[in-house]
mmCIF file of C-alpha atoms in Angstrom:
data_model
loop_
_atom_site.group_PDB
_atom_site.id
_atom_site.type_symbol
_atom_site.label_atom_id
_atom_site.label_comp_id
_atom_site.label_asym_id
_atom_site.label_seq_id
_atom_site.Cartn_x
_atom_site.Cartn_y
_atom_site.Cartn_z
ATOM 1 C CA UNK C 1 -46.648 61.042 1.215
ATOM 2 C CA UNK C 2 -43.643 59.781 1.997
ATOM 3 C CA UNK C 3 -42.501 55.643 0.835
ATOM 4 C CA UNK C 4 -39.740 54.267 2.587
ATOM 5 C CA UNK C 5 -38.228 50.975 1.496
ATOM 6 C CA UNK C 6 -34.974 49.849 3.819
ATOM 7 C CA UNK C 7 -32.894 47.457 3.616
ATOM 8 C CA UNK C 8 -30.052 46.900 6.398
ATOM 9 C CA UNK C 9 -29.282 43.323 8.339
ATOM 10 C CA UNK C 10 -31.476 43.350 11.202
ATOM 11 C CA UNK C 11 -34.423 46.451 10.417
ATOM 12 C CA UNK C 12 -36.950 47.132 7.240
ATOM 13 C CA UNK C 13 -38.349 50.677 6.829
ATOM 14 C CA UNK C 14 -42.115 50.639 5.542
ATOM 15 C CA UNK C 15 -44.190 52.650 3.350
ATOM 16 C CA UNK C 16 -46.155 55.846 5.440
ATOM 17 C CA UNK C 17 -49.079 56.693 3.488
ATOM 18 C CA UNK C 18 -50.282 60.441 3.349
ATOM 19 C CA UNK C 19 -52.893 60.602 6.105
ATOM 20 C CA UNK C 20 -51.640 58.583 8.122
ATOM 21 C CA UNK C 21 -48.157 60.148 8.927
ATOM 22 C CA UNK C 22 -50.286 63.400 8.834
ATOM 23 C CA UNK C 23 -52.595 62.556 11.321
ATOM 24 C CA UNK C 24 -49.178 63.064 13.417
ATOM 25 C CA UNK C 25 -47.841 65.946 12.703
ATOM 26 C CA UNK C 26 -46.299 65.386 9.669
ATOM 27 C CA UNK C 27 -47.430 67.561 6.094
ATOM 28 C CA UNK C 28 -51.079 67.866 5.608
ATOM 29 C CA UNK C 29 -53.140 65.204 4.579
ATOM 30 C CA UNK C 30 -54.521 67.289 1.955
ATOM 31 C CA UNK C 31 -51.367 68.000 0.355
ATOM 32 C CA UNK C 32 -51.559 68.177 -3.691
ATOM 33 C CA UNK C 33 -47.508 66.821 -3.949
ATOM 34 C CA UNK C 34 -46.239 63.437 -2.695
ATOM 35 C CA UNK C 35 -42.784 62.363 -2.165
ATOM 36 C CA UNK C 36 -41.967 58.205 -2.727
ATOM 37 C CA UNK C 37 -38.525 58.068 -1.037
ATOM 38 C CA UNK C 38 -37.813 54.564 -0.886
ATOM 39 C CA UNK C 39 -34.124 54.692 0.576
ATOM 40 C CA UNK C 40 -31.750 51.369 1.116
ATOM 41 C CA UNK C 41 -29.315 51.222 3.604
ATOM 42 C CA UNK C 42 -26.456 48.713 2.883
ATOM 43 C CA UNK C 43 -24.169 49.754 5.652
ATOM 44 C CA UNK C 44 -25.024 48.107 8.623
ATOM 45 C CA UNK C 45 -27.349 51.109 9.886
ATOM 46 C CA UNK C 46 -25.320 53.939 9.316
ATOM 47 C CA UNK C 47 -26.801 56.482 7.160
ATOM 48 C CA UNK C 48 -26.112 56.731 3.018
ATOM 49 C CA UNK C 49 -24.525 60.329 1.410
ATOM 50 C CA UNK C 50 -28.076 61.895 1.418
ATOM 51 C CA UNK C 51 -30.058 59.603 3.108
ATOM 52 C CA UNK C 52 -31.999 60.578 6.918
ATOM 53 C CA UNK C 53 -31.333 59.110 9.900
ATOM 54 C CA UNK C 54 -33.545 56.855 10.640
ATOM 55 C CA UNK C 55 -33.946 54.654 7.119
ATOM 56 C CA UNK C 56 -32.687 51.641 7.455
ATOM 57 C CA UNK C 57 -31.521 51.218 10.506
ATOM 58 C CA UNK C 58 -31.400 48.956 13.379
ATOM 59 C CA UNK C 59 -33.990 48.619 16.206
ATOM 60 C CA UNK C 60 -36.867 47.067 15.491
ATOM 61 C CA UNK C 61 -35.809 43.014 14.513
ATOM 62 C CA UNK C 62 -36.474 41.269 11.936
ATOM 63 C CA UNK C 63 -39.620 40.504 13.197
ATOM 64 C CA UNK C 64 -40.356 42.243 15.994
ATOM 65 C CA UNK C 65 -41.866 46.187 15.686
ATOM 66 C CA UNK C 66 -39.725 48.746 16.343
ATOM 67 C CA UNK C 67 -39.949 52.273 17.353
ATOM 68 C CA UNK C 68 -40.405 55.212 13.893
ATOM 69 C CA UNK C 69 -37.701 57.545 14.150
ATOM 70 C CA UNK C 70 -37.097 61.151 12.398
ATOM 71 C CA UNK C 71 -39.786 63.134 12.025
ATOM 72 C CA UNK C 72 -42.062 64.783 9.100
ATOM 73 C CA UNK C 73 -41.403 62.875 5.864
ATOM 74 C CA UNK C 74 -39.839 61.161 6.854
ATOM 75 C CA UNK C 75 -40.912 59.366 9.902
ATOM 76 C CA UNK C 76 -39.938 55.468 9.506
ATOM 77 C CA UNK C 77 -41.773 52.773 11.241
ATOM 78 C CA UNK C 78 -39.626 49.222 11.570
ATOM 79 C CA UNK C 79 -41.088 46.025 11.350
ATOM 80 C CA UNK C 80 -40.250 42.741 10.207
ATOM 81 C CA UNK C 81 -40.694 41.767 6.184
ATOM 82 C CA UNK C 82 -43.497 38.954 7.521
ATOM 83 C CA UNK C 83 -46.116 41.169 8.262
ATOM 84 C CA UNK C 84 -44.528 43.700 5.461
ATOM 85 C CA UNK C 85 -45.701 40.557 3.222
ATOM 86 C CA UNK C 86 -48.688 39.581 4.327
ATOM 87 C CA UNK C 87 -49.733 42.658 3.537
ATOM 88 C CA UNK C 88 -48.213 42.387 0.186
ATOM 89 C CA UNK C 89 -49.687 39.450 -0.879
ATOM 90 C CA UNK C 90 -53.518 40.372 1.033
ATOM 91 C CA UNK C 91 -53.251 42.888 -2.671
ATOM 92 C CA UNK C 92 -53.709 45.979 -0.303
ATOM 93 C CA UNK C 93 -52.665 49.264 -2.006
ATOM 94 C CA UNK C 94 -50.390 52.035 0.657
ATOM 95 C CA UNK C 95 -53.988 53.457 1.442
ATOM 96 C CA UNK C 96 -54.915 50.110 3.217
ATOM 97 C CA UNK C 97 -51.951 49.621 4.604
ATOM 98 C CA UNK C 98 -49.340 51.433 4.545
ATOM 99 C CA UNK C 99 -46.524 49.081 5.037
ATOM 100 C CA UNK C 100 -43.960 47.155 2.237
ATOM 101 C CA UNK C 101 -41.578 45.686 4.450
ATOM 102 C CA UNK C 102 -38.206 44.929 2.998
ATOM 103 C CA UNK C 103 -34.575 43.294 4.172
ATOM 104 C CA UNK C 104 -33.080 43.436 0.872
ATOM 105 C CA UNK C 105 -35.249 45.354 -1.885
ATOM 106 C CA UNK C 106 -33.330 43.656 -4.563
ATOM 107 C CA UNK C 107 -34.171 41.704 -8.416
ATOM 108 C CA UNK C 108 -37.497 40.393 -6.890
ATOM 109 C CA UNK C 109 -37.815 43.627 -4.139
ATOM 110 C CA UNK C 110 -38.249 45.642 -7.227
ATOM 111 C CA UNK C 111 -40.239 43.618 -9.626
ATOM 112 C CA UNK C 112 -42.595 43.821 -5.678
ATOM 113 C CA UNK C 113 -43.295 47.260 -5.781
ATOM 114 C CA UNK C 114 -44.172 47.495 -9.047
ATOM 115 C CA UNK C 115 -47.263 45.316 -8.344
ATOM 116 C CA UNK C 116 -47.971 47.670 -4.892
ATOM 117 C CA UNK C 117 -47.922 50.882 -7.340
ATOM 118 C CA UNK C 118 -49.315 49.877 -10.273
ATOM 119 C CA UNK C 119 -50.423 46.370 -10.001
ATOM 120 C CA UNK C 120 -53.982 44.821 -10.861
ATOM 121 C CA UNK C 121 -54.202 43.204 -7.114
ATOM 122 C CA UNK C 122 -55.069 46.845 -5.016
ATOM 123 C CA UNK C 123 -58.296 47.420 -3.430
ATOM 124 C CA UNK C 124 -57.180 51.632 -4.066
ATOM 125 C CA UNK C 125 -55.096 53.371 -6.540
ATOM 126 C CA UNK C 126 -52.216 55.643 -5.535
ATOM 127 C CA UNK C 127 -52.153 58.713 -7.791
ATOM 128 C CA UNK C 128 -48.514 58.188 -9.153
ATOM 129 C CA UNK C 129 -49.212 61.515 -10.853
ATOM 130 C CA UNK C 130 -48.729 63.800 -7.808
ATOM 131 C CA UNK C 131 -45.382 61.481 -6.405
ATOM 132 C CA UNK C 132 -42.452 63.957 -6.549
ATOM 133 C CA UNK C 133 -39.184 62.321 -5.683
ATOM 134 C CA UNK C 134 -38.390 58.647 -6.657
ATOM 135 C CA UNK C 135 -35.889 56.613 -3.760
ATOM 136 C CA UNK C 136 -33.946 54.724 -4.794
ATOM 137 C CA UNK C 137 -30.958 54.745 -3.090
ATOM 138 C CA UNK C 138 -29.306 51.288 -2.632
ATOM 139 C CA UNK C 139 -31.183 48.871 -3.388
ATOM 140 C CA UNK C 140 -28.890 46.861 -5.999
ATOM 141 C CA UNK C 141 -32.686 46.374 -7.634
ATOM 142 C CA UNK C 142 -30.029 45.464 -10.825
ATOM 143 C CA UNK C 143 -30.804 45.064 -14.420
ATOM 144 C CA UNK C 144 -34.197 43.550 -13.936
ATOM 145 C CA UNK C 145 -35.395 45.582 -10.965
ATOM 146 C CA UNK C 146 -35.275 47.809 -13.976
ATOM 147 C CA UNK C 147 -36.760 46.633 -15.444
ATOM 148 C CA UNK C 148 -39.698 45.976 -13.572
ATOM 149 C CA UNK C 149 -39.287 49.132 -12.404
ATOM 150 C CA UNK C 150 -40.399 50.649 -15.798
ATOM 151 C CA UNK C 151 -43.711 50.006 -15.780
ATOM 152 C CA UNK C 152 -44.048 52.352 -13.274
ATOM 153 C CA UNK C 153 -41.669 55.286 -14.810
ATOM 154 C CA UNK C 154 -44.426 55.819 -17.439
ATOM 155 C CA UNK C 155 -46.945 56.226 -15.203
ATOM 156 C CA UNK C 156 -44.521 58.356 -12.838
ATOM 157 C CA UNK C 157 -45.321 61.156 -14.916
ATOM 158 C CA UNK C 158 -44.498 64.324 -12.176
ATOM 159 C CA UNK C 159 -41.288 62.876 -10.685
ATOM 160 C CA UNK C 160 -39.677 64.763 -10.677
ATOM 161 C CA UNK C 161 -36.018 63.489 -8.878
ATOM 162 C CA UNK C 162 -35.389 60.377 -9.165
ATOM 163 C CA UNK C 163 -32.075 58.402 -7.426
ATOM 164 C CA UNK C 164 -30.740 54.997 -8.489
ATOM 165 C CA UNK C 165 -27.371 55.697 -7.199
ATOM 166 C CA UNK C 166 -25.647 52.222 -6.074
ATOM 167 C CA UNK C 167 -28.213 49.740 -7.728
ATOM 168 C CA UNK C 168 -25.854 47.929 -10.631
ATOM 169 C CA UNK C 169 -28.290 48.417 -12.958
ATOM 170 C CA UNK C 170 -25.263 48.728 -15.758
ATOM 171 C CA UNK C 171 -26.186 49.943 -19.438
ATOM 172 C CA UNK C 172 -28.672 47.219 -20.311
ATOM 173 C CA UNK C 173 -30.511 49.143 -17.116
ATOM 174 C CA UNK C 174 -29.156 52.563 -18.754
ATOM 175 C CA UNK C 175 -30.935 51.769 -21.827
ATOM 176 C CA UNK C 176 -34.571 50.700 -20.295
ATOM 177 C CA UNK C 177 -34.199 53.360 -18.104
ATOM 178 C CA UNK C 178 -33.765 55.793 -21.324
ATOM 179 C CA UNK C 179 -36.901 54.772 -22.194
ATOM 180 C CA UNK C 180 -39.004 55.388 -19.691
ATOM 181 C CA UNK C 181 -37.660 58.462 -18.717
ATOM 182 C CA UNK C 182 -39.928 60.504 -16.848
ATOM 183 C CA UNK C 183 -40.572 63.805 -18.231
ATOM 184 C CA UNK C 184 -39.258 67.148 -16.693
ATOM 185 C CA UNK C 185 -36.348 65.437 -14.176
ATOM 186 C CA UNK C 186 -34.814 68.346 -12.451
ATOM 187 C CA UNK C 187 -32.832 65.270 -10.772
ATOM 188 C CA UNK C 188 -31.055 62.067 -10.983
ATOM 189 C CA UNK C 189 -28.800 59.516 -9.354
ATOM 190 C CA UNK C 190 -27.403 57.003 -10.920
ATOM 191 C CA UNK C 191 -23.833 56.491 -9.662
ATOM 192 C CA UNK C 192 -22.607 53.457 -8.818
ATOM 193 C CA UNK C 193 -23.747 51.186 -11.200
ATOM 194 C CA UNK C 194 -21.025 50.003 -13.252
ATOM 195 C CA UNK C 195 -22.507 52.121 -16.631
ATOM 196 C CA UNK C 196 -20.264 52.691 -19.573
ATOM 197 C CA UNK C 197 -20.746 54.935 -22.666
ATOM 198 C CA UNK C 198 -22.823 52.208 -24.124
ATOM 199 C CA UNK C 199 -25.415 53.431 -21.485
ATOM 200 C CA UNK C 200 -24.805 57.373 -21.285
ATOM 201 C CA UNK C 201 -24.985 57.429 -25.045
ATOM 202 C CA UNK C 202 -28.401 55.813 -25.072
ATOM 203 C CA UNK C 203 -29.432 58.207 -21.640
ATOM 204 C CA UNK C 204 -28.539 61.218 -21.637
ATOM 205 C CA UNK C 205 -30.005 62.651 -25.403
ATOM 206 C CA UNK C 206 -33.413 62.317 -23.654
ATOM 207 C CA UNK C 207 -32.735 63.456 -21.359
ATOM 208 C CA UNK C 208 -34.766 66.987 -20.324
ATOM 209 C CA UNK C 209 -33.296 69.998 -20.816
ATOM 210 C CA UNK C 210 -34.182 70.839 -17.607
ATOM 211 C CA UNK C 211 -32.278 69.245 -15.585
ATOM 212 C CA UNK C 212 -30.088 70.824 -12.766
ATOM 213 C CA UNK C 213 -28.735 68.143 -10.820
ATOM 214 C CA UNK C 214 -26.792 65.449 -12.400
ATOM 215 C CA UNK C 215 -24.834 62.351 -10.513
ATOM 216 C CA UNK C 216 -22.620 59.950 -12.290
ATOM 217 C CA UNK C 217 -20.252 59.386 -10.183
ATOM 218 C CA UNK C 218 -17.948 55.874 -9.861
ATOM 219 C CA UNK C 219 -19.107 54.899 -12.639
ATOM 220 C CA UNK C 220 -16.200 53.609 -16.111
ATOM 221 C CA UNK C 221 -17.582 55.819 -18.231
ATOM 222 C CA UNK C 222 -13.538 56.735 -19.377
ATOM 223 C CA UNK C 223 -13.009 59.839 -21.693
ATOM 224 C CA UNK C 224 -14.863 58.515 -24.088
ATOM 225 C CA UNK C 225 -18.412 58.110 -21.945
ATOM 226 C CA UNK C 226 -17.412 61.689 -20.410
ATOM 227 C CA UNK C 227 -17.734 63.799 -24.460
ATOM 228 C CA UNK C 228 -21.243 61.883 -24.630
ATOM 229 C CA UNK C 229 -21.338 63.177 -21.433
ATOM 230 C CA UNK C 230 -20.494 67.613 -22.119
ATOM 231 C CA UNK C 231 -22.467 67.288 -25.477
ATOM 232 C CA UNK C 232 -25.832 66.762 -23.980
ATOM 233 C CA UNK C 233 -25.412 68.492 -21.024
ATOM 234 C CA UNK C 234 -28.662 70.487 -19.993
ATOM 235 C CA UNK C 235 -27.141 74.930 -19.413
ATOM 236 C CA UNK C 236 -29.061 74.107 -16.121
ATOM 237 C CA UNK C 237 -26.836 71.812 -13.949
ATOM 238 C CA UNK C 238 -25.171 73.314 -11.145
ATOM 239 C CA UNK C 239 -24.448 70.124 -10.028
ATOM 240 C CA UNK C 240 -22.131 67.416 -11.593
ATOM 241 C CA UNK C 241 -20.328 64.371 -10.480
ATOM 242 C CA UNK C 242 -18.086 62.977 -12.198
ATOM 243 C CA UNK C 243 -15.955 60.888 -9.404
ATOM 244 C CA UNK C 244 -13.835 58.465 -9.429
ATOM 245 C CA UNK C 245 -14.615 57.007 -13.556
ATOM 246 C CA UNK C 246 -11.485 57.225 -14.856
ATOM 247 C CA UNK C 247 -11.458 59.871 -16.428
ATOM 248 C CA UNK C 248 -7.600 60.938 -18.064
ATOM 249 C CA UNK C 249 -7.004 64.857 -20.085
ATOM 250 C CA UNK C 250 -9.103 63.812 -23.291
ATOM 251 C CA UNK C 251 -11.856 63.251 -20.962
ATOM 252 C CA UNK C 252 -11.218 66.490 -19.217
ATOM 253 C CA UNK C 253 -10.505 68.925 -21.846
ATOM 254 C CA UNK C 254 -13.622 67.966 -23.585
ATOM 255 C CA UNK C 255 -15.986 68.794 -21.073
ATOM 256 C CA UNK C 256 -14.345 71.712 -20.053
ATOM 257 C CA UNK C 257 -15.834 72.762 -23.087
ATOM 258 C CA UNK C 258 -19.245 72.313 -22.084
ATOM 259 C CA UNK C 259 -19.821 73.023 -18.777
ATOM 260 C CA UNK C 260 -23.013 74.266 -17.799
ATOM 261 C CA UNK C 261 -22.702 78.279 -17.073
ATOM 262 C CA UNK C 262 -25.063 78.449 -14.144
ATOM 263 C CA UNK C 263 -22.771 74.871 -13.030
ATOM 264 C CA UNK C 264 -22.368 75.514 -8.188
ATOM 265 C CA UNK C 265 -20.820 72.741 -7.709
ATOM 266 C CA UNK C 266 -18.511 70.365 -9.483
ATOM 267 C CA UNK C 267 -16.960 66.519 -8.535
ATOM 268 C CA UNK C 268 -13.998 65.368 -10.360
ATOM 269 C CA UNK C 269 -11.777 63.746 -7.343
ATOM 270 C CA UNK C 270 -10.534 59.349 -8.403
ATOM 271 C CA UNK C 271 -9.193 60.368 -11.758
ATOM 272 C CA UNK C 272 -6.427 60.146 -13.534
ATOM 273 C CA UNK C 273 -6.307 63.906 -14.571
ATOM 274 C CA UNK C 274 -2.999 65.481 -15.801
ATOM 275 C CA UNK C 275 -1.411 68.815 -16.124
ATOM 276 C CA UNK C 276 -4.029 69.572 -19.657
ATOM 277 C CA UNK C 277 -6.121 68.213 -17.759
ATOM 278 C CA UNK C 278 -6.894 70.873 -15.283
ATOM 279 C CA UNK C 279 -5.349 73.945 -17.966
ATOM 280 C CA UNK C 280 -8.242 73.103 -19.995
ATOM 281 C CA UNK C 281 -10.817 72.963 -16.489
ATOM 282 C CA UNK C 282 -9.319 76.400 -14.806
ATOM 283 C CA UNK C 283 -9.251 78.279 -18.262
ATOM 284 C CA UNK C 284 -13.482 77.236 -18.764
ATOM 285 C CA UNK C 285 -14.668 77.115 -14.596
ATOM 286 C CA UNK C 286 -18.157 78.613 -14.819
ATOM 287 C CA UNK C 287 -18.111 82.139 -12.461
ATOM 288 C CA UNK C 288 -20.765 81.004 -10.192
ATOM 289 C CA UNK C 289 -18.789 77.815 -8.618
ATOM 290 C CA UNK C 290 -19.061 77.389 -5.244
ATOM 291 C CA UNK C 291 -17.752 74.229 -5.202
ATOM 292 C CA UNK C 292 -14.956 72.150 -6.527
ATOM 293 C CA UNK C 293 -13.253 69.220 -6.246
ATOM 294 C CA UNK C 294 -10.421 67.961 -8.098
ATOM 295 C CA UNK C 295 -8.559 65.461 -4.925
ATOM 296 C CA UNK C 296 -6.424 61.870 -6.508
ATOM 297 C CA UNK C 297 -5.677 63.334 -9.242
ATOM 298 C CA UNK C 298 -2.719 64.490 -10.714
ATOM 299 C CA UNK C 299 -2.716 67.606 -12.030
ATOM 300 C CA UNK C 300 0.416 69.097 -9.923
ATOM 301 C CA UNK C 301 2.398 72.923 -8.921
ATOM 302 C CA UNK C 302 1.453 73.657 -12.475
ATOM 303 C CA UNK C 303 -2.835 72.257 -12.809
ATOM 304 C CA UNK C 304 -2.558 73.519 -9.173
ATOM 305 C CA UNK C 305 -1.999 76.218 -10.846
ATOM 306 C CA UNK C 306 -4.238 76.756 -13.314
ATOM 307 C CA UNK C 307 -7.360 75.868 -11.365
ATOM 308 C CA UNK C 308 -6.763 78.106 -9.295
ATOM 309 C CA UNK C 309 -5.824 81.276 -11.262
ATOM 310 C CA UNK C 310 -9.324 81.502 -13.350
ATOM 311 C CA UNK C 311 -11.282 80.680 -9.892
ATOM 312 C CA UNK C 312 -14.431 82.980 -9.239
ATOM 313 C CA UNK C 313 -15.103 84.947 -6.376
ATOM 314 C CA UNK C 314 -17.913 83.022 -5.115
ATOM 315 C CA UNK C 315 -16.529 79.483 -4.807
ATOM 316 C CA UNK C 316 -15.568 78.995 -0.968
ATOM 317 C CA UNK C 317 -14.417 75.280 -1.447
ATOM 318 C CA UNK C 318 -11.786 73.834 -2.788
ATOM 319 C CA UNK C 319 -9.807 69.954 -3.188
ATOM 320 C CA UNK C 320 -6.353 69.365 -3.819
ATOM 321 C CA UNK C 321 -5.670 66.549 -2.240
ATOM 322 C CA UNK C 322 -3.390 64.108 -3.083
ATOM 323 C CA UNK C 323 -2.393 65.578 -6.316
ATOM 324 C CA UNK C 324 1.649 65.881 -6.221
ATOM 325 C CA UNK C 325 1.240 69.299 -5.871
ATOM 326 C CA UNK C 326 4.424 70.355 -3.624
ATOM 327 C CA UNK C 327 5.705 72.962 -0.851
ATOM 328 C CA UNK C 328 7.008 75.183 -3.826
ATOM 329 C CA UNK C 329 4.310 74.817 -5.486
ATOM 330 C CA UNK C 330 1.861 75.197 -2.615
ATOM 331 C CA UNK C 331 4.261 78.666 -1.747
ATOM 332 C CA UNK C 332 3.407 80.119 -5.816
ATOM 333 C CA UNK C 333 -0.747 78.466 -5.170
ATOM 334 C CA UNK C 334 -1.786 80.057 -1.518
ATOM 335 C CA UNK C 335 -1.621 83.857 -2.394
ATOM 336 C CA UNK C 336 -3.926 83.338 -5.526
ATOM 337 C CA UNK C 337 -6.672 81.566 -3.236
ATOM 338 C CA UNK C 338 -9.776 83.431 -3.452
ATOM 339 C CA UNK C 339 -10.402 85.877 -0.506
ATOM 340 C CA UNK C 340 -13.722 84.386 0.128
ATOM 341 C CA UNK C 341 -12.738 80.141 0.256
ATOM 342 C CA UNK C 342 -13.867 78.881 3.193
ATOM 343 C CA UNK C 343 -12.618 75.519 3.009
ATOM 344 C CA UNK C 344 -9.600 74.910 1.061
ATOM 345 C CA UNK C 345 -8.033 70.538 1.199
ATOM 346 C CA UNK C 346 -4.584 70.054 0.285
ATOM 347 C CA UNK C 347 -3.401 66.706 2.705
ATOM 348 C CA UNK C 348 -1.657 63.943 0.659
ATOM 349 C CA UNK C 349 0.404 65.867 -1.228
ATOM 350 C CA UNK C 350 3.833 66.101 -0.049
ATOM 351 C CA UNK C 351 3.801 70.631 1.665
ATOM 352 C CA UNK C 352 6.022 71.285 4.326
ATOM 353 C CA UNK C 353 4.607 72.450 7.310
ATOM 354 C CA UNK C 354 4.855 76.412 6.240
ATOM 355 C CA UNK C 355 2.884 76.128 3.315
ATOM 356 C CA UNK C 356 -0.232 75.536 5.676
ATOM 357 C CA UNK C 357 1.461 78.209 8.173
ATOM 358 C CA UNK C 358 0.745 80.757 5.533
ATOM 359 C CA UNK C 359 -3.640 79.100 4.479
ATOM 360 C CA UNK C 360 -3.402 79.665 8.316
ATOM 361 C CA UNK C 361 -2.647 83.791 7.681
ATOM 362 C CA UNK C 362 -5.581 83.935 5.492
#
């Protein structure tokens, strides 16, 4: 079962029941697991990162009937909000109508969502324990929407992936979420939610020790907040995003001491990390890393050398753009790059053309 709630200027994405789209060539209607993908799109029809095309795009118009786009469990039928609300207000469940359309989920939409999933007016029940993924990326539910959603989260005991990025739940919402976290969570996205130290202090200690993917990018954690994150990181984390969090050298040093051994992807771009922070990170890089993003920091020549000197042979991508690296520093760094490196970004630095030739020659 796939549930889609999109928000765009012209079209509303609708939820599709497993029996309906299974008959159209999706996964079998008797599939043992269920994915509920409730995605928002606030970019005028352009897909957000991690959101398949066809989710939230234009097409059907606010009252018209669009056509299904995408395929398999990401197929989406676009219709107007009025028709979907008609099904909702008649008390029909997902199996009955297969539809719930919203042009902008927001706080009120979150309340309607919970009513569809858990309300007493439905004629049939959705087996919430079979839902494995809940994706509300960019739906702007806010703190009040988070409070409403908490009712459903208590029943979503089988959730493995929870995506709440771009909802501005802030620290108050993070505290609500902390009290209703699904057990056994493997993937959590709370990026772009206005979180600070208070929010992560309430949330991080309660996360599953099995968590593998943590996205806290584009918040305001600062050094103190990142210290909290580092102290509670699961050792099984393989993806960590702390980009755009006002992290300085002190935060970087604290984080470096707790980097999980199984980490594959580390994103620290758009922070305030300098030479000291870069040296600490370089000295503690896990040996299974595949991608490191330190773009738009202030690591300079010495910091770049400290990072590159300790890169594991498994690394395939390194991003050092806009870091005050000079030509002289780059000449030292390039020969130290792992031979298996497939992608290197260094734009926005004061590097002469001859360095790019050196890179090409490798």
